[in-house]
């Protein structure tokens, strides 16, 4: 037998795998590997989050407010609209721990029920801004060109109007009410999310995995919603957390000037507005609603700061 032909005999090809890396060929195992990777990333974020004591305090306050809102019917000793004209302007006591207002309504009960309104307005309005703003930002950043110019000029128009003034204009057109309040606050917040997502998309749209998805025949919608937006989640989550705080504050301001919810709905801003005429003689009518707004905004802000630090890749150890 010819030795040359023996030496050049075809040998089975063996794929080289880098040391320390395991090749997964089973599709089921690949999916499990991805799940474990996502779980590991979430666990790392949680570990970094726990190191920030102030952020954990904010998280505890927000969870407490959620529990208060869920079990308001159990916690509140009286109905939010229940009047007791014999106990008007009662100061804090064992019977009314936060006192009563000008109609004898229990302020503590109204604050408890008001937590439902404030959290609902904050999260739903941010949800509206998040969906619309993220979609606009992702589309403009991905396609560019005329699409980018047209949509971003529309965003520029919205952003040129102060958020509160824009919300006032929308409420003036739609009228007062909970749904209209959430729509107005949500529309006013759209430009911020659109610009953040657009800037993130511009930085990742030319990366290799996006080019690979295009080469594989993926549609533009699939690339945007499956590959691009998931990789922009970190700044979106931080902006949404801080946005909830701003939405609650904006809604309280609109209710304070009479464009929010109508009486007797127990909204914290409306409670502040109702107590301002009696602030010298009965300061408890404004102190407790004001404190509820302040502590909620504080908790959301420190939680947003903690999430930003935890999700920042530069801080990974």
Coordinates of C-alpha atoms in Angstrom, one line a residue:
X1 CA 0.0 0.0 0.0
X2 CA 1.3 3.4 -0.9
X3 CA 2.5 5.2 2.3
X4 CA 1.7 8.6 0.8
X5 CA -1.9 7.6 0.2
X6 CA -2.1 6.2 3.7
X7 CA -0.8 9.4 5.2
X8 CA -3.2 11.6 3.2
X9 CA -6.2 9.4 4.1
X10 CA -9.1 11.6 5.1
X11 CA -9.4 11.8 8.9
X12 CA -12.7 12.6 10.6
X13 CA -13.0 16.3 11.3
X14 CA -13.0 17.3 15.0
X15 CA -14.4 20.6 16.0
X16 CA -12.1 22.5 18.3
X17 CA -13.8 23.8 21.4
X18 CA -12.0 26.4 23.5
X19 CA -10.8 25.3 26.9
X20 CA -13.4 25.8 29.6
X21 CA -16.3 26.1 27.1
X22 CA -19.0 23.5 26.7
X23 CA -20.6 23.0 23.3
X24 CA -24.4 22.5 23.6
X25 CA -26.0 20.7 20.7
X26 CA -29.4 19.8 22.2
X27 CA -31.9 22.7 21.5
X28 CA -33.6 21.9 24.8
X29 CA -30.3 22.4 26.6
X30 CA -29.6 25.5 24.7
X31 CA -32.8 27.0 25.9
X32 CA -32.1 25.9 29.5
X33 CA -28.6 27.5 29.2
X34 CA -30.1 30.8 28.1
X35 CA -32.6 30.7 31.0
X36 CA -29.7 30.0 33.5
X37 CA -27.8 32.9 31.9
X38 CA -30.7 35.3 32.4
X39 CA -31.2 34.1 36.0
X40 CA -27.5 34.6 36.7
X41 CA -27.6 38.1 35.4
X42 CA -30.7 38.9 37.4
X43 CA -29.1 37.5 40.5
X44 CA -26.0 39.6 39.9
X45 CA -28.1 42.7 39.6
X46 CA -29.9 41.8 42.9
X47 CA -26.6 41.3 44.7
X48 CA -25.3 44.7 43.6
X49 CA -28.7 46.2 44.5
X50 CA -28.5 44.9 48.0
X51 CA -25.2 46.6 48.6
X52 CA -27.0 50.0 48.2
X53 CA -28.8 50.4 51.6
X54 CA -30.6 53.5 50.5
X55 CA -32.0 51.8 47.5
X56 CA -33.2 48.9 49.6
X57 CA -35.0 51.4 51.9
X58 CA -36.7 52.9 48.9
X59 CA -37.7 49.4 47.7
X60 CA -39.1 48.6 51.2
X61 CA -41.2 51.8 51.2
X62 CA -42.6 51.1 47.7
X63 CA -43.5 47.5 48.7
X64 CA -45.2 48.9 51.8
X65 CA -47.2 51.4 49.7
X66 CA -48.3 48.6 47.4
X67 CA -49.5 46.6 50.4
X68 CA -51.4 49.6 51.8
X69 CA -53.0 50.1 48.4
X70 CA -54.0 46.5 48.1
X71 CA -55.5 46.2 51.6
X72 CA -56.9 49.7 51.9
X73 CA -60.3 48.4 52.7
X74 CA -58.9 46.6 55.7
X75 CA -56.5 49.2 56.9
X76 CA -58.7 52.3 56.6
X77 CA -60.9 52.7 59.7
X78 CA -63.5 54.7 57.7
X79 CA -64.6 55.3 54.2
X80 CA -62.8 58.0 52.2
X81 CA -66.0 59.9 51.6
X82 CA -67.6 59.3 55.0
X83 CA -68.5 62.7 56.6
X84 CA -68.8 63.5 60.3
X85 CA -69.8 67.2 60.5
X86 CA -69.6 67.1 64.3
X87 CA -65.9 66.5 64.1
X88 CA -64.8 69.1 61.6
X89 CA -61.1 70.1 61.7
X90 CA -60.3 67.6 64.5
X91 CA -56.6 67.5 65.3
X92 CA -54.7 64.1 65.4
X93 CA -56.1 62.0 68.2
X94 CA -56.7 58.3 69.1
X95 CA -59.9 58.4 67.2
X96 CA -58.5 60.1 64.1
X97 CA -54.8 59.6 64.1
X98 CA -54.2 62.1 61.3
X99 CA -57.2 64.3 62.2
X100 CA -60.1 65.3 60.0
X101 CA -60.8 67.8 57.2
X102 CA -63.3 70.6 56.8
X103 CA -66.1 68.0 56.2
X104 CA -65.1 65.7 59.1
X105 CA -63.6 63.1 56.8
X106 CA -60.8 61.0 58.3
X107 CA -57.5 62.1 56.7
X108 CA -55.7 58.8 57.5
X109 CA -58.4 56.8 55.6
X110 CA -58.3 59.2 52.7
X111 CA -54.5 58.9 52.5
X112 CA -54.7 55.1 52.5
X113 CA -57.3 55.1 49.7
X114 CA -55.3 57.8 47.9
X115 CA -52.3 55.5 47.7
X116 CA -54.3 53.5 45.2
X117 CA -55.0 56.5 43.0
X118 CA -51.4 57.8 43.1
X119 CA -49.8 54.5 42.4
X120 CA -52.3 53.8 39.6
X121 CA -51.7 57.2 38.0
X122 CA -47.9 56.8 38.3
X123 CA -47.6 53.3 36.9
X124 CA -50.2 53.4 34.2
X125 CA -49.2 56.8 32.8
X126 CA -45.5 55.6 32.7
X127 CA -46.8 52.5 31.0
X128 CA -48.4 54.6 28.3
X129 CA -45.3 56.7 27.8
X130 CA -43.1 53.6 27.9
X131 CA -44.9 51.7 25.2
X132 CA -45.3 54.6 22.8
X133 CA -41.9 56.2 23.5
X134 CA -40.0 53.0 23.3
X135 CA -41.7 52.1 20.0
X136 CA -41.0 55.5 18.5
X137 CA -37.4 55.5 19.7
X138 CA -36.7 52.0 18.5
X139 CA -38.2 52.6 15.0
X140 CA -36.4 55.9 14.5
X141 CA -33.1 54.6 15.7
X142 CA -33.2 51.5 13.6
X143 CA -34.5 52.9 10.3
X144 CA -33.0 56.4 10.4
X145 CA -33.4 58.6 7.3
X146 CA -36.8 60.1 6.6
X147 CA -38.5 58.0 9.3
X148 CA -36.1 59.4 11.9
X149 CA -36.5 63.0 10.7
X150 CA -40.3 62.9 10.7
X151 CA -40.9 61.1 14.0
X152 CA -38.1 63.0 15.9
X153 CA -39.4 66.4 14.7
X154 CA -42.8 65.4 16.2
X155 CA -40.9 64.5 19.5
X156 CA -39.1 67.8 19.3
X157 CA -42.5 69.6 19.2
X158 CA -43.7 67.7 22.2
X159 CA -40.5 68.3 24.1
X160 CA -40.5 72.1 23.3
X161 CA -43.6 72.4 25.5
X162 CA -43.1 72.0 29.3
X163 CA -44.5 68.7 30.6
X164 CA -46.9 70.3 33.0
X165 CA -48.2 72.8 30.5
X166 CA -48.7 70.1 27.9
X167 CA -50.6 68.0 30.4
X168 CA -52.8 71.0 31.3
X169 CA -53.6 71.5 27.6
X170 CA -54.5 67.9 27.2
X171 CA -56.7 67.9 30.3
X172 CA -58.4 71.1 29.2
X173 CA -59.3 69.4 26.0
X174 CA -60.3 66.0 27.5
X175 CA -61.8 67.2 30.8
X176 CA -61.0 66.0 34.3
X177 CA -61.1 62.4 35.3
X178 CA -58.8 59.6 36.3
X179 CA -58.4 58.1 32.7
X180 CA -57.8 61.6 31.2
X181 CA -55.3 62.4 33.9
X182 CA -53.2 59.2 33.2
X183 CA -53.4 59.9 29.4
X184 CA -52.2 63.5 29.9
X185 CA -49.3 62.7 32.2
X186 CA -48.4 59.7 29.9
X187 CA -48.3 61.8 26.7
X188 CA -46.2 64.5 28.4
X189 CA -43.6 61.9 29.3
X190 CA -43.3 60.2 25.8
X191 CA -40.3 62.4 24.5
X192 CA -38.0 61.3 27.3
X193 CA -38.4 57.6 26.6
X194 CA -38.2 58.1 22.8
X195 CA -34.9 59.9 23.0
X196 CA -33.3 57.4 25.5
X197 CA -34.3 54.4 23.4
X198 CA -33.2 56.0 20.2
X199 CA -29.8 56.8 21.5
X200 CA -29.4 53.2 22.8
X201 CA -30.6 51.8 19.4
X202 CA -28.1 53.9 17.5
X203 CA -25.3 52.4 19.5
X204 CA -26.2 48.8 18.9
X205 CA -28.0 48.6 15.5
X206 CA -24.7 48.0 13.6
X207 CA -23.4 45.3 15.9
X208 CA -22.6 41.8 14.7
X209 CA -25.6 40.0 16.1
X210 CA -27.9 42.5 14.4
X211 CA -26.2 41.9 11.1
X212 CA -26.4 38.2 11.7
X213 CA -30.1 38.4 12.3
X214 CA -30.5 40.4 9.1
X215 CA -28.5 37.8 7.2
X216 CA -30.6 35.0 8.6
X217 CA -33.7 36.7 7.1
X218 CA -35.3 38.0 10.2
X219 CA -38.0 40.7 9.7
X220 CA -37.4 44.2 10.8
X221 CA -40.1 43.9 13.5
X222 CA -38.5 40.7 14.9
X223 CA -35.1 42.4 15.0
X224 CA -36.5 45.4 16.8
X225 CA -38.6 43.7 19.4
X226 CA -36.5 40.5 19.9
X227 CA -32.9 41.7 19.5
X228 CA -32.8 45.5 19.9
X229 CA -35.3 46.5 22.6
X230 CA -34.2 43.7 25.1
X231 CA -30.7 45.1 24.9
X232 CA -31.9 48.6 25.8
X233 CA -33.8 47.5 28.9
X234 CA -31.3 48.8 31.5
X235 CA -31.7 52.5 30.7
X236 CA -35.5 52.0 30.1
X237 CA -36.0 50.4 33.5
X238 CA -34.1 53.2 35.3
X239 CA -36.0 55.9 33.4
X240 CA -39.3 54.2 34.1
X241 CA -38.6 54.0 37.9
X242 CA -37.7 57.6 38.0
X243 CA -40.6 58.4 35.7
X244 CA -43.2 57.0 38.1
X245 CA -42.0 59.4 40.7
X246 CA -42.3 62.3 38.3
X247 CA -45.7 61.1 37.1
X248 CA -47.1 61.0 40.7
X249 CA -45.7 64.5 41.4
X250 CA -47.1 65.8 38.1
X251 CA -50.5 64.3 38.8
X252 CA -50.5 65.8 42.3
X253 CA -49.7 69.2 40.8
X254 CA -52.5 69.0 38.3
X255 CA -55.0 67.9 41.0
X256 CA -53.7 70.8 43.2
X257 CA -54.7 73.4 40.6
X258 CA -58.1 71.7 40.1
X259 CA -57.4 69.8 36.8
X260 CA -57.0 66.3 38.2
X261 CA -59.6 64.2 39.9
X262 CA -63.0 65.5 41.0
X263 CA -64.1 65.5 44.7
X264 CA -64.5 63.4 46.8
X265 CA -61.8 61.2 45.2
X266 CA -59.0 61.0 47.7
X267 CA -56.0 62.1 45.6
X268 CA -53.0 63.4 47.5
X269 CA -52.6 66.6 45.4
X270 CA -56.3 67.4 45.7
X271 CA -56.1 66.9 49.5
X272 CA -53.2 69.4 49.6
X273 CA -55.3 71.8 47.6
X274 CA -58.3 71.4 49.9
X275 CA -56.1 72.1 53.0
X276 CA -54.2 75.1 51.8
X277 CA -57.0 77.5 52.8
X278 CA -56.8 76.3 56.4
X279 CA -53.0 75.8 56.6
X280 CA -52.5 78.4 59.4
X281 CA -55.1 77.1 61.8
X282 CA -55.2 73.4 60.8
X283 CA -51.8 72.5 59.3
X284 CA -52.4 68.8 59.7
X285 CA -54.6 68.9 56.7
X286 CA -51.6 69.7 54.5
X287 CA -48.7 68.1 56.4
X288 CA -49.8 64.5 56.1
X289 CA -50.7 64.5 52.4
X290 CA -47.5 66.5 51.7
X291 CA -45.5 63.9 53.6
X292 CA -47.1 61.0 51.7
X293 CA -46.1 62.6 48.4
X294 CA -42.5 63.4 49.6
X295 CA -41.8 60.0 51.0
X296 CA -43.2 58.3 47.9
X297 CA -41.1 60.5 45.5
X298 CA -38.0 59.9 47.7
X299 CA -38.4 56.1 47.7
X300 CA -38.8 56.0 43.9
X301 CA -35.8 58.3 43.3
X302 CA -33.4 56.3 45.5
X303 CA -34.7 53.1 44.0
X304 CA -34.1 54.4 40.5
X305 CA -30.6 55.5 41.5
X306 CA -29.9 52.0 42.9
X307 CA -31.2 50.3 39.8
X308 CA -29.0 52.5 37.6
X309 CA -25.9 51.6 39.6
X310 CA -26.8 47.9 39.7
X311 CA -27.5 47.7 36.0
X312 CA -24.4 49.6 34.9
X313 CA -21.9 47.1 33.4
X314 CA -19.0 49.3 34.4
X315 CA -19.7 48.6 38.1
X316 CA -19.6 44.8 37.6
X317 CA -16.8 43.1 39.7

